[in-house]
Short mmCIF file of C-alpha atoms in Angstrom, two decimals:
data_model
loop_
_atom_site.label_atom_id
_atom_site.label_comp_id
_atom_site.label_asym_id
_atom_site.label_seq_id
_atom_site.Cartn_x
_atom_site.Cartn_y
_atom_site.Cartn_z
CA MET A 17 3.67 105.47 -11.90
CA THR A 18 3.11 102.63 -9.48
CA GLY A 19 4.00 104.61 -6.35
CA ASN A 20 0.91 106.78 -6.36
CA LEU A 21 -1.72 104.10 -7.16
CA THR A 22 -4.30 103.76 -4.40
CA ILE A 23 -5.44 100.14 -4.27
CA THR A 24 -8.21 99.27 -1.78
CA SER A 25 -7.98 95.52 -2.30
CA LEU A 26 -7.29 93.05 -5.11
CA ARG A 27 -10.84 93.40 -6.37
CA GLY A 28 -10.72 97.15 -5.92
CA GLY A 29 -7.40 97.46 -7.89
CA ALA A 30 -8.85 95.12 -10.61
CA ILE A 31 -11.98 97.25 -10.92
CA ASP A 32 -10.05 100.53 -11.01
CA ALA A 33 -7.86 99.09 -13.83
CA ILE A 34 -10.89 97.83 -15.78
CA ARG A 35 -12.56 101.29 -15.43
CA SER A 36 -9.46 103.31 -16.50
CA ALA A 37 -9.52 104.74 -20.02
CA ASP A 38 -5.88 105.74 -19.71
CA LEU A 39 -4.11 102.65 -20.98
CA ASP A 40 -0.77 103.38 -19.28
CA ARG A 41 -2.63 103.66 -16.00
CA LYS A 42 -4.77 100.52 -16.73
CA THR A 43 -1.73 98.33 -17.40
CA ALA A 44 0.19 99.88 -14.31
CA LEU A 45 -2.80 99.24 -12.08
CA ALA A 46 -3.11 95.65 -13.35
CA GLN A 47 0.56 94.90 -12.65
CA GLU A 48 0.77 96.70 -9.37
CA SER A 49 -2.47 95.07 -8.10
CA ALA A 50 -0.92 91.67 -9.11
CA THR A 51 2.42 92.43 -7.33
CA ARG A 52 0.69 93.53 -4.06
CA TRP A 53 -1.52 90.45 -4.16
CA PHE A 54 1.35 88.13 -4.83
CA GLU A 55 3.14 89.69 -1.76
CA ARG A 56 -0.10 89.43 0.18
CA ARG A 57 -0.05 93.17 0.87
CA VAL A 58 -3.73 93.61 -0.09
CA SER A 59 -6.84 91.73 0.97
CA LEU A 60 -9.14 90.12 -1.63
CA ARG A 61 -12.07 92.42 -1.13
CA SER A 62 -12.84 95.73 0.64
CA PRO A 63 -16.13 97.67 1.33
CA LEU A 64 -14.36 100.60 -0.35
CA ASP A 65 -14.11 98.81 -3.76
CA ALA A 66 -15.80 100.66 -6.58
CA ALA A 67 -18.64 99.06 -8.60
CA LEU A 68 -17.72 96.76 -11.45
CA PRO A 69 -18.54 98.43 -14.81
CA ASP A 70 -20.42 96.73 -17.61
CA ARG A 71 -17.76 97.78 -20.03
CA PRO A 72 -14.01 98.53 -19.57
CA GLY A 73 -12.76 102.07 -19.88
CA ARG A 74 -11.38 102.86 -23.33
CA PRO A 75 -9.80 105.86 -25.06
CA GLU A 76 -11.81 107.55 -27.88
CA LYS A 77 -9.84 105.54 -30.40
CA PRO A 78 -9.82 102.95 -31.90
CA VAL A 79 -13.29 103.11 -33.44
CA LEU A 80 -15.06 99.76 -32.69
CA THR A 81 -16.64 98.04 -35.68
CA PRO A 82 -18.26 94.61 -36.36
CA PRO A 83 -15.56 91.92 -36.94
CA THR A 84 -16.66 91.58 -40.60
CA GLN A 85 -15.63 95.19 -41.26
CA VAL A 86 -12.06 94.89 -40.15
CA GLU A 87 -10.11 94.53 -43.43
CA LYS A 88 -7.29 92.04 -43.84
CA ARG A 89 -3.99 93.01 -45.28
CA SER A 90 -0.91 91.19 -46.55
CA LEU A 91 1.87 90.86 -44.09
CA HIS A 92 4.38 91.51 -46.87
CA THR A 93 3.60 95.20 -46.58
CA LEU A 94 4.39 97.52 -43.70
CA LYS A 95 0.69 98.52 -43.52
CA GLY A 96 -0.27 94.91 -43.31
CA ARG A 97 2.21 94.19 -40.42
CA ILE A 98 0.95 97.36 -38.63
CA ALA A 99 -2.67 96.13 -39.13
CA LEU A 100 -1.81 92.74 -37.68
CA LEU A 101 0.05 94.22 -34.72
CA HIS A 102 -2.84 96.59 -34.09
CA ALA A 103 -5.29 93.68 -34.06
CA ILE A 104 -3.05 91.81 -31.60
CA ALA A 105 -2.73 94.95 -29.38
CA HIS A 106 -6.47 95.09 -29.28
CA ILE A 107 -6.73 91.44 -28.36
CA GLU A 108 -4.16 91.85 -25.53
CA LEU A 109 -5.88 94.93 -24.19
CA ASN A 110 -9.11 92.98 -23.97
CA ALA A 111 -7.31 90.14 -22.40
CA VAL A 112 -6.07 92.45 -19.60
CA ASP A 113 -9.59 93.48 -18.79
CA LEU A 114 -10.95 89.94 -19.16
CA ALA A 115 -8.44 88.51 -16.62
CA LEU A 116 -9.19 91.34 -14.22
CA ASP A 117 -12.94 90.82 -14.65
CA ILE A 118 -12.63 87.19 -13.76
CA VAL A 119 -10.91 88.22 -10.49
CA ALA A 120 -13.23 91.18 -9.66
CA ARG A 121 -16.53 89.56 -10.79
CA PHE A 122 -15.91 86.27 -9.11
CA ALA A 123 -14.15 87.52 -5.99
CA THR A 124 -16.94 86.05 -3.76
CA GLU A 125 -16.77 82.54 -5.24
CA GLN A 126 -15.77 79.68 -3.03
CA VAL A 127 -12.32 79.05 -4.58
CA PRO A 128 -8.82 79.07 -3.05
CA ASN A 129 -6.54 82.07 -3.13
CA SER A 130 -4.42 80.30 -5.77
CA PHE A 131 -7.33 80.93 -8.24
CA PHE A 132 -6.67 84.59 -7.91
CA ASP A 133 -2.96 84.06 -8.03
CA GLY A 134 -3.29 82.39 -11.42
CA TRP A 135 -5.56 85.05 -12.93
CA MET A 136 -3.48 87.93 -11.67
CA GLN A 137 -0.44 86.28 -13.25
CA VAL A 138 -2.41 86.24 -16.45
CA ALA A 139 -3.51 89.87 -16.05
CA PHE A 140 0.19 90.87 -15.37
CA GLU A 141 1.47 89.12 -18.49
CA GLU A 142 -1.38 90.44 -20.75
CA ALA A 143 -0.53 93.95 -19.60
CA LYS A 144 3.15 93.23 -20.54
CA HIS A 145 2.00 91.90 -23.95
CA PHE A 146 -0.05 95.05 -24.69
CA ARG A 147 2.91 97.29 -23.83
CA MET A 148 5.27 95.22 -25.96
CA VAL A 149 2.96 95.27 -29.01
CA ARG A 150 2.28 98.94 -28.58
CA ALA A 151 5.94 99.66 -28.37
CA ARG A 152 6.55 97.75 -31.62
CA LEU A 153 3.69 99.68 -33.26
CA ASN A 154 5.47 102.85 -32.15
CA ASP A 155 8.78 101.56 -33.68
CA LEU A 156 6.96 101.20 -37.01
CA GLY A 157 5.58 104.76 -36.89
CA ALA A 158 2.04 103.76 -35.59
CA ASP A 159 0.10 103.56 -32.42
CA TYR A 160 -2.77 101.69 -30.85
CA GLY A 161 -5.97 103.53 -31.89
CA ASP A 162 -4.82 104.37 -35.44
CA LEU A 163 -7.02 101.65 -37.02
CA PRO A 164 -10.55 100.39 -36.26
CA ALA A 165 -10.92 97.27 -34.10
CA HIS A 166 -13.71 94.90 -33.35
CA ASP A 167 -15.65 94.35 -30.12
CA GLY A 168 -16.32 90.60 -30.31
CA LEU A 169 -14.05 89.59 -27.40
CA TRP A 170 -15.76 91.67 -24.71
CA GLN A 171 -19.21 90.70 -26.01
CA ALA A 172 -18.35 87.02 -25.80
CA ALA A 173 -17.22 87.44 -22.23
CA HIS A 174 -20.20 89.57 -21.19
CA SER A 175 -22.54 86.73 -22.10
CA THR A 176 -20.86 84.55 -19.41
CA ARG A 177 -20.88 87.26 -16.65
CA ASN A 178 -23.10 85.22 -14.27
CA ASP A 179 -21.46 81.81 -14.49
CA LEU A 180 -17.75 81.29 -13.73
CA THR A 181 -17.61 77.79 -15.32
CA ALA A 182 -19.09 79.21 -18.54
CA ARG A 183 -16.61 82.14 -18.41
CA LEU A 184 -13.61 79.76 -18.19
CA ALA A 185 -15.04 77.67 -21.04
CA VAL A 186 -15.37 80.70 -23.43
CA VAL A 187 -12.48 82.94 -22.50
CA PRO A 188 -9.33 80.89 -21.85
CA LEU A 189 -10.49 77.57 -23.43
CA ILE A 190 -11.85 79.09 -26.69
CA LEU A 191 -10.59 82.63 -27.13
CA GLU A 192 -7.05 82.13 -25.71
CA ALA A 193 -6.64 78.67 -27.09
CA ARG A 194 -7.31 80.17 -30.56
CA GLY A 195 -4.15 82.19 -30.11
CA LEU A 196 -2.22 78.92 -29.79
CA ASP A 197 -3.65 77.76 -33.14
CA VAL A 198 -2.93 80.84 -35.19
CA THR A 199 0.25 82.45 -33.66
CA PRO A 200 2.92 79.91 -35.01
CA SER A 201 1.91 80.67 -38.61
CA LEU A 202 1.98 84.48 -37.90
CA GLN A 203 5.49 84.15 -36.34
CA ALA A 204 6.63 82.31 -39.43
CA LYS A 205 5.23 84.95 -41.77
CA MET A 206 6.81 87.70 -39.77
CA ARG A 207 10.14 85.97 -40.05
CA GLN A 208 9.70 85.52 -43.77
CA THR A 209 9.18 89.21 -44.31
CA GLY A 210 12.33 89.94 -42.21
CA ASP A 211 10.37 91.55 -39.32
CA LEU A 212 12.27 89.56 -36.67
CA GLU A 213 11.43 92.16 -33.90
CA SER A 214 7.71 91.55 -34.36
CA ALA A 215 8.25 87.81 -34.54
CA ALA A 216 10.19 88.04 -31.18
CA VAL A 217 7.20 89.81 -29.52
CA LEU A 218 4.88 87.00 -30.83
CA ASP A 219 7.20 84.48 -29.39
CA VAL A 220 6.80 85.88 -25.89
CA ILE A 221 3.04 86.14 -26.32
CA TYR A 222 2.83 82.48 -27.60
CA ASN A 223 4.82 81.06 -24.70
CA ASP A 224 2.83 82.94 -22.05
CA GLU A 225 -0.50 82.06 -23.71
CA LYS A 226 0.17 78.42 -23.14
CA GLY A 227 0.31 79.18 -19.44
CA HIS A 228 -2.93 81.19 -19.60
CA VAL A 229 -4.82 78.35 -21.28
CA ALA A 230 -3.30 76.09 -18.62
CA VAL A 231 -4.75 78.28 -15.85
CA GLY A 232 -8.18 78.17 -17.47
CA ALA A 233 -8.10 74.40 -17.97
CA LYS A 234 -6.95 73.84 -14.39
CA TRP A 235 -9.78 75.86 -12.83
CA PHE A 236 -12.34 74.61 -15.29
CA ARG A 237 -11.51 70.97 -14.24
CA PHE A 238 -11.53 72.05 -10.55
CA LEU A 239 -15.05 73.44 -10.81
CA CYS A 240 -16.30 70.47 -12.85
CA ALA A 241 -14.83 68.05 -10.29
CA ARG A 242 -16.55 69.98 -7.50
CA GLU A 243 -19.85 69.86 -9.38
CA LYS A 244 -19.30 66.16 -10.33
CA ARG A 245 -19.40 67.01 -14.04
CA ASP A 246 -17.41 65.45 -16.83
CA PRO A 247 -15.11 68.30 -18.02
CA ALA A 248 -15.25 67.48 -21.74
CA LYS A 249 -19.06 67.23 -21.75
CA ALA A 250 -19.51 70.28 -19.55
CA PHE A 251 -17.28 72.23 -21.97
CA GLN A 252 -19.31 71.16 -25.00
CA GLU A 253 -22.61 72.04 -23.28
CA LEU A 254 -21.34 75.44 -22.07
CA VAL A 255 -19.79 76.37 -25.47
CA ARG A 256 -23.05 75.58 -27.27
CA ALA A 257 -25.07 77.64 -24.83
CA ASN A 258 -22.71 80.68 -24.57
CA PHE A 259 -20.56 81.04 -27.67
CA ARG A 260 -21.69 82.12 -31.09
CA GLY A 261 -19.65 80.99 -33.99
CA PRO A 262 -17.84 77.86 -35.07
CA LEU A 263 -14.60 76.39 -33.61
CA LYS A 264 -12.35 76.42 -36.70
CA PRO A 265 -9.58 74.00 -37.32
CA PRO A 266 -6.67 73.66 -37.79
CA PHE A 267 -6.04 73.11 -34.06
CA ASN A 268 -2.60 73.19 -32.45
CA ASP A 269 -3.31 69.95 -30.61
CA LEU A 270 0.21 69.68 -29.08
CA ALA A 271 0.19 73.17 -27.50
CA ARG A 272 -3.43 72.76 -26.42
CA ALA A 273 -2.65 69.38 -24.78
CA GLU A 274 0.38 70.85 -23.02
CA ALA A 275 -2.03 73.36 -21.47
CA GLY A 276 -4.43 70.53 -20.40
CA LEU A 277 -6.99 71.06 -23.22
CA THR A 278 -7.24 67.70 -24.92
CA PRO A 279 -8.96 67.01 -28.25
CA SER A 280 -11.93 65.30 -26.43
CA PHE A 281 -12.98 68.82 -25.41
CA TYR A 282 -13.16 70.50 -28.73
CA ARG A 283 -13.07 68.05 -31.66
CA SER A 284 -16.80 67.28 -31.70
CA LEU A 285 -17.66 70.94 -31.58
CA ALA A 286 -15.54 71.55 -34.67
CA SER A 287 -17.26 68.78 -36.62
CA ILE A 288 -20.77 70.07 -35.66
CA SER A 289 -19.85 73.61 -36.76
CA HIS A 290 -18.86 72.29 -40.20
CA ALA A 291 -21.94 70.22 -40.70
#
């Protein structure tokens, strides 16, 4: 698959991956663009790069619905485990496009090449996660697209399309950090039901996600330092301006702190949302 992929530049490869509705091609392009960039075999940008789309390419299914209409099922049933894995596959697919979008959209920002190294590592791993979860769904007799999914993740990112600092606040430091909060209990529930294979997939995702939040926190602090802004205060201001919905405890303070996201960032936002 990777041999016949034409990649004009890092931005071009990222844009082609975002645009692709073929999910095998999308994940292959994401990983091959990352590999060529890590080896410095492609430039950052090219005049031949396609235009960045407003929305990522998607197959006809799953049907996208508001988050409130996605029903919750017990993990003690096969249907419930398939529903959870389907929801995770959808999150990981969006995460592939979001990491690529940060690279493509902000390719003209004054940031070091290591910024793009970090986000292409995230894109590479999110593509790996999507494939792992999809393969597990296949093992259970299902596939991605069998159930409806919600569109909230892309909408949250789209609102920050013009501001890199805001994008970093919302995507890695809220949406990805949320994964650190909820995944350990899901791993435990999968083990309780005897689904050790699904639990093992979640283990890989959980450990990688710590690194993704760390990439977000590193570059958020970098931009704040350059703008002479206090990171925790800037985070709170940007979240209030750009994110709809509460920050819900419980928080995995330890995993968040390991990734450089300390309670001074998010605690006050949680208390406000519960007022």
